Tab-separated table of C-alpha atoms and ligand atoms in Angstrom:
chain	number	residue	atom	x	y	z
J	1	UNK	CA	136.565	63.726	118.944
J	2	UNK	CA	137.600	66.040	116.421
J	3	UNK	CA	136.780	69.953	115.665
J	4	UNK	CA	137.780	71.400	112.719
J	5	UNK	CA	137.997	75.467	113.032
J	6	UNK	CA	138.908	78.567	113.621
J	7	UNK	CA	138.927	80.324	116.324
J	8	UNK	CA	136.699	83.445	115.198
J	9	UNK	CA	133.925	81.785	114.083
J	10	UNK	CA	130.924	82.243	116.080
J	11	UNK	CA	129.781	78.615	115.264
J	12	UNK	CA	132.695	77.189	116.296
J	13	UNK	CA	132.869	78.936	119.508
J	14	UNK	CA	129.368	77.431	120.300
J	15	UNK	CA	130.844	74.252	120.334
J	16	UNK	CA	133.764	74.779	122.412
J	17	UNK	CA	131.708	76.177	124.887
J	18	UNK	CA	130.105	73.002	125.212
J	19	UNK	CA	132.766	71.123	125.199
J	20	UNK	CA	134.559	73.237	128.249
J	21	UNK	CA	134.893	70.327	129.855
J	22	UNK	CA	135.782	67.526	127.666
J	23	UNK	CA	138.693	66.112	125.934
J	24	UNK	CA	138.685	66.908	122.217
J	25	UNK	CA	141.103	67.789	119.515
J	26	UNK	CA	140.547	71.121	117.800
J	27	UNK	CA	142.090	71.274	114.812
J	28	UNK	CA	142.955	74.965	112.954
J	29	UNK	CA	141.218	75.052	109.719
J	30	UNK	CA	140.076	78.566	108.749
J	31	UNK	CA	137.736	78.498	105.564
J	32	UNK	CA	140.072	81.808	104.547
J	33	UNK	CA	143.358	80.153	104.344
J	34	UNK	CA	144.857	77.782	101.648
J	35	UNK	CA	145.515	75.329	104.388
J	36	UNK	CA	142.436	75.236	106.207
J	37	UNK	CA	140.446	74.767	102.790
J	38	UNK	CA	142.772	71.845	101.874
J	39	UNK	CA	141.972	70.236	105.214
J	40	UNK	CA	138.194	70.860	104.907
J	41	UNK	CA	138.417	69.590	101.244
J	42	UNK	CA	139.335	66.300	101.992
J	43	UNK	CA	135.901	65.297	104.246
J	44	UNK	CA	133.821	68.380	104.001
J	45	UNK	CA	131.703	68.777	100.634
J	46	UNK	CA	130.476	72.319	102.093
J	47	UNK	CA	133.927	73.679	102.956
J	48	UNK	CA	132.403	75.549	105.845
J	49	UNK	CA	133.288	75.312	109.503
J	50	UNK	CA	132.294	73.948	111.666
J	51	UNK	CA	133.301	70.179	111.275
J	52	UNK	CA	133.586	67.515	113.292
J	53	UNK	CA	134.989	63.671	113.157
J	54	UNK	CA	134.276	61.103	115.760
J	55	UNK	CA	134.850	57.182	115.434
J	56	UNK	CA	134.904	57.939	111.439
J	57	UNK	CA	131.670	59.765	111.539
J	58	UNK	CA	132.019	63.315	109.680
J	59	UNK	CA	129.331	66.432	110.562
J	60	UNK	CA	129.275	69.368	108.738
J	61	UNK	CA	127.193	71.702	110.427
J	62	UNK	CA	126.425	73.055	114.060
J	63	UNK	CA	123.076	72.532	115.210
J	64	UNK	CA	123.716	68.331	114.194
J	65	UNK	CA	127.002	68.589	115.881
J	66	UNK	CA	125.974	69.939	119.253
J	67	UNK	CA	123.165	67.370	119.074
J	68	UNK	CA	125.270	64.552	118.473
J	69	UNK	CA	127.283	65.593	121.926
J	70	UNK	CA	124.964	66.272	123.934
J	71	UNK	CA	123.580	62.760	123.109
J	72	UNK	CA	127.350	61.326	123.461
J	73	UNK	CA	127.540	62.565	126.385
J	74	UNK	CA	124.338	62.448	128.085
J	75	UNK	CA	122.789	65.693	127.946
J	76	UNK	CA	119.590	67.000	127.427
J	77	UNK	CA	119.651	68.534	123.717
J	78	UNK	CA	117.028	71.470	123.015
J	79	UNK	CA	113.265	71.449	122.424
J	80	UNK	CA	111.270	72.220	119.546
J	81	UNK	CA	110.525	76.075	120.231
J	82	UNK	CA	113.822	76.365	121.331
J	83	UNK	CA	115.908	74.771	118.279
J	84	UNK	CA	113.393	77.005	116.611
J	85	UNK	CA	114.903	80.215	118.421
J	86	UNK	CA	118.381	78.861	117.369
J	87	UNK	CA	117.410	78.875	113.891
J	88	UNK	CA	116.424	82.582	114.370
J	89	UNK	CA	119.936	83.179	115.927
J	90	UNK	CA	121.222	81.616	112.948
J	91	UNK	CA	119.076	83.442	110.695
J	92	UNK	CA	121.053	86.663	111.630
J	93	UNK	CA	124.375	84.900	111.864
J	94	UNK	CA	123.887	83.706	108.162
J	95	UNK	CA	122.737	87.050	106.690
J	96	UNK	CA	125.875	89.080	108.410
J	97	UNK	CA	128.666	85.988	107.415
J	98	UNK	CA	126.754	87.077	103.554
J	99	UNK	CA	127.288	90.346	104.235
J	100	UNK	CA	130.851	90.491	105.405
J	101	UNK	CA	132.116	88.244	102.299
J	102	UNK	CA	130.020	90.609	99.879
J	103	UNK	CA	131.628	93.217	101.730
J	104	UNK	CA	134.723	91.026	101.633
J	105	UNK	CA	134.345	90.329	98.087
J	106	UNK	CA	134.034	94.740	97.331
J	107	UNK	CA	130.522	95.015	97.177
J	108	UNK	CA	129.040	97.798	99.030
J	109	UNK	CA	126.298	95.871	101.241
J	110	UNK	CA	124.769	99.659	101.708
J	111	UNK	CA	123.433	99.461	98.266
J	112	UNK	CA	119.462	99.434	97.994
J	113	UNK	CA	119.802	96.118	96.613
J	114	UNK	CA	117.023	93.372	96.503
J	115	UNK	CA	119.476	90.365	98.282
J	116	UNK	CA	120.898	93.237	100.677
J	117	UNK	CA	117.509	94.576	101.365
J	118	UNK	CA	116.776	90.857	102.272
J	119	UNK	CA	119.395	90.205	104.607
J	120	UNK	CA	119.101	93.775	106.486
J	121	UNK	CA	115.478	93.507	106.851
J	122	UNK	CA	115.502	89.747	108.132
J	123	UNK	CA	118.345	91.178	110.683
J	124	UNK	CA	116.377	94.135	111.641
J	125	UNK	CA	112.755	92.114	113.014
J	126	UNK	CA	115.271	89.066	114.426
J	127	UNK	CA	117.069	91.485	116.062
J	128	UNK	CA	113.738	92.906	117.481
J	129	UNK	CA	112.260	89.565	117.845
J	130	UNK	CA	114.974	88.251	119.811
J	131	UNK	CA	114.968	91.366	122.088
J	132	UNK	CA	111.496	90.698	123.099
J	133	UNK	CA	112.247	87.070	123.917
J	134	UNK	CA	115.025	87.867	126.262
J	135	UNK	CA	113.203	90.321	128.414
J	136	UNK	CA	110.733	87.249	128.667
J	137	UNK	CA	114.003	85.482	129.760
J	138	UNK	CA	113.285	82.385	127.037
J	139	UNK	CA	116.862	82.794	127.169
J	140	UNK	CA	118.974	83.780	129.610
J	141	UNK	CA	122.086	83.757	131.206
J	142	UNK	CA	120.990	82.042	134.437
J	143	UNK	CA	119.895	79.032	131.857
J	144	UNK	CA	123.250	78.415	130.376
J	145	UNK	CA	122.236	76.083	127.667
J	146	UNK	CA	123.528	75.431	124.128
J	147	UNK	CA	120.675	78.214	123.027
J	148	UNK	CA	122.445	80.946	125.352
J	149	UNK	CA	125.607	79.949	124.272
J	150	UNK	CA	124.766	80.719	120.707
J	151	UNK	CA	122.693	83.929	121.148
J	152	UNK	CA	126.431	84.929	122.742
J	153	UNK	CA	128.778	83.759	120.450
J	154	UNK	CA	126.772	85.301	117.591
J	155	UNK	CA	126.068	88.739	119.469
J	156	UNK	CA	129.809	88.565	120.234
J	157	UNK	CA	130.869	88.052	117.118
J	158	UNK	CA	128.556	90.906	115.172
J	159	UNK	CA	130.279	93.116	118.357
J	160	UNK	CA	133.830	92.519	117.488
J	161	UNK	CA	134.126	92.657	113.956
J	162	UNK	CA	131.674	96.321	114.197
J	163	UNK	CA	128.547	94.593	111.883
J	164	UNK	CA	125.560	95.460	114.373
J	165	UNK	CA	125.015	97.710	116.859
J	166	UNK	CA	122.924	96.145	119.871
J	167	UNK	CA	123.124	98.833	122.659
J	168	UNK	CA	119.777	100.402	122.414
J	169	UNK	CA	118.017	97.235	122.720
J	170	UNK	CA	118.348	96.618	126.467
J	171	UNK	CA	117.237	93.083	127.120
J	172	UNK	CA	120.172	91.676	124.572
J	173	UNK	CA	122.997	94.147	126.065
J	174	UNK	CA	122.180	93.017	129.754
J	175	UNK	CA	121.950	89.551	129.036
J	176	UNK	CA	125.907	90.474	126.255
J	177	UNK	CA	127.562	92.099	129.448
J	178	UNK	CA	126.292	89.193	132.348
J	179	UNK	CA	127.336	86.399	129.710
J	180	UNK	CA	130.633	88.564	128.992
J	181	UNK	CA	131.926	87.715	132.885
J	182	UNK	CA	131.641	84.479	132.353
J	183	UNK	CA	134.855	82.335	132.617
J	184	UNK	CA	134.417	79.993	129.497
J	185	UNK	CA	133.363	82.708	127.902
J	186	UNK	CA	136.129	84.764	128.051
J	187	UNK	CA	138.702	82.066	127.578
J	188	UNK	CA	137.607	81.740	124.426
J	189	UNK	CA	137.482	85.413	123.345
J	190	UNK	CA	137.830	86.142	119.571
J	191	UNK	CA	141.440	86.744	118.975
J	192	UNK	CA	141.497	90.486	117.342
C	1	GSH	N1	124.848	76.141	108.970
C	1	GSH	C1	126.264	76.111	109.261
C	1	GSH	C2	126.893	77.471	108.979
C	1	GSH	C3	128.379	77.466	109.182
C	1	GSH	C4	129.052	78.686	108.551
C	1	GSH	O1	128.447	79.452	107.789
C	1	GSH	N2	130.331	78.849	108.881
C	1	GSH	C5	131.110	79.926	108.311
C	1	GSH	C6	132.157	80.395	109.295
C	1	GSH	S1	131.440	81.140	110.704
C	1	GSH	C7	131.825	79.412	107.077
C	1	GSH	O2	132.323	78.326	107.098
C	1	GSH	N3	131.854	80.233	106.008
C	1	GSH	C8	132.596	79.931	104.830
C	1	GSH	C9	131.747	79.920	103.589
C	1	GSH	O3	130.538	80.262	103.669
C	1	GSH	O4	132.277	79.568	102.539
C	1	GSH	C10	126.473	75.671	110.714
C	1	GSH	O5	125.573	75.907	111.532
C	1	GSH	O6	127.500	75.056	111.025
């Protein structure tokens, strides 16, 4: 098994969380460097990471990924309502990776823009959303599943690189500082 990467990538991270404890190759391939894109080029038609190659099968995108492991190996996957919480987790994580290569790309994301009025708005009520779902412990930290692990790597990752501020919403920052002691968790910190 093969994962293509970096290791910043909130996506990415997902999947090495779940694959703690299993042999796999991960393979550098940032989507920002010359390298990495010349990698990705070669099997990847999306040229975004996460990617993965086992017994000459290619996947090119998370969610598929982590459900072709846990089937590999034997695990239960997630259900319905749940992959549809994911999607809601990925909802955010979408908008803000848009946001930071506008911002990237010298647009000011600030703007009262329609597609940056889109993007803040759909952060804002999954922000709230997800809040509310967490204090009804639909995800939690005790139930350390692929859907915790992504609600983490994502808040993690808005945390480092300063796109969201969480702290006033209290469910999410209890459930950010229990998931932050974590061992796997912190061995595979975002290198800053
Ligand atoms: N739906 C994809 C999203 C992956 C994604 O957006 N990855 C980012 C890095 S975190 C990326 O490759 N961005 C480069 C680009 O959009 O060109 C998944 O779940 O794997």
């Amino acid at each position: 098994m093969k994962l293509y990467g970096s290791f910043t990538s909130p996506y990415v991270r997902r999947l090495r969380l779940i694959l703690m404890d299993v042999k796999y190759e991960m393979i550098d391939a940032p989507t920002s460097s010359p390298e990495g894109r010349a990698i990705l080029r070669k099997l990847n038609p999306t040229m975004k990471i996460p990617m993965f190659e086992d017994n000459g099968l290619v996947l090119c995108d998370s969610t598929v990924i982590a459900q072709y492991i846990h089937e590999k190996l034997d695990r239960q996957y997630l259900s319905i309502p749940q992959l549809n919480l994911l999607k809601i987790i990925d909802g955010i994580t979408d908008s803000y990776i848009q946001l930071f290569l506008l911002d990237k790309s010298g647009f000011d994301t600030t703007d009262d823009k329609m597609y940056f009025n889109l993007q803040h708005e759909r952060i804002e009520r999954s922000f709230k959303y997800l809040e509310k779902i967490v204090a009804e412990k639909q995800i939690s930290t005790t139930d350390w599943n692929y859907l915790s692990i992504s609600l983490y790597t994502s808040l993690d990752w808005v945390k480092v690189r300063k796109l969201h501020d969480f702290s006033h919403l209290d469910a999410l920052q209890t459930f950010y500082i229990a998931a932050s002691q974590r061992d796997d968790v912190k061995a595979t910190r975002i290198p800053v």
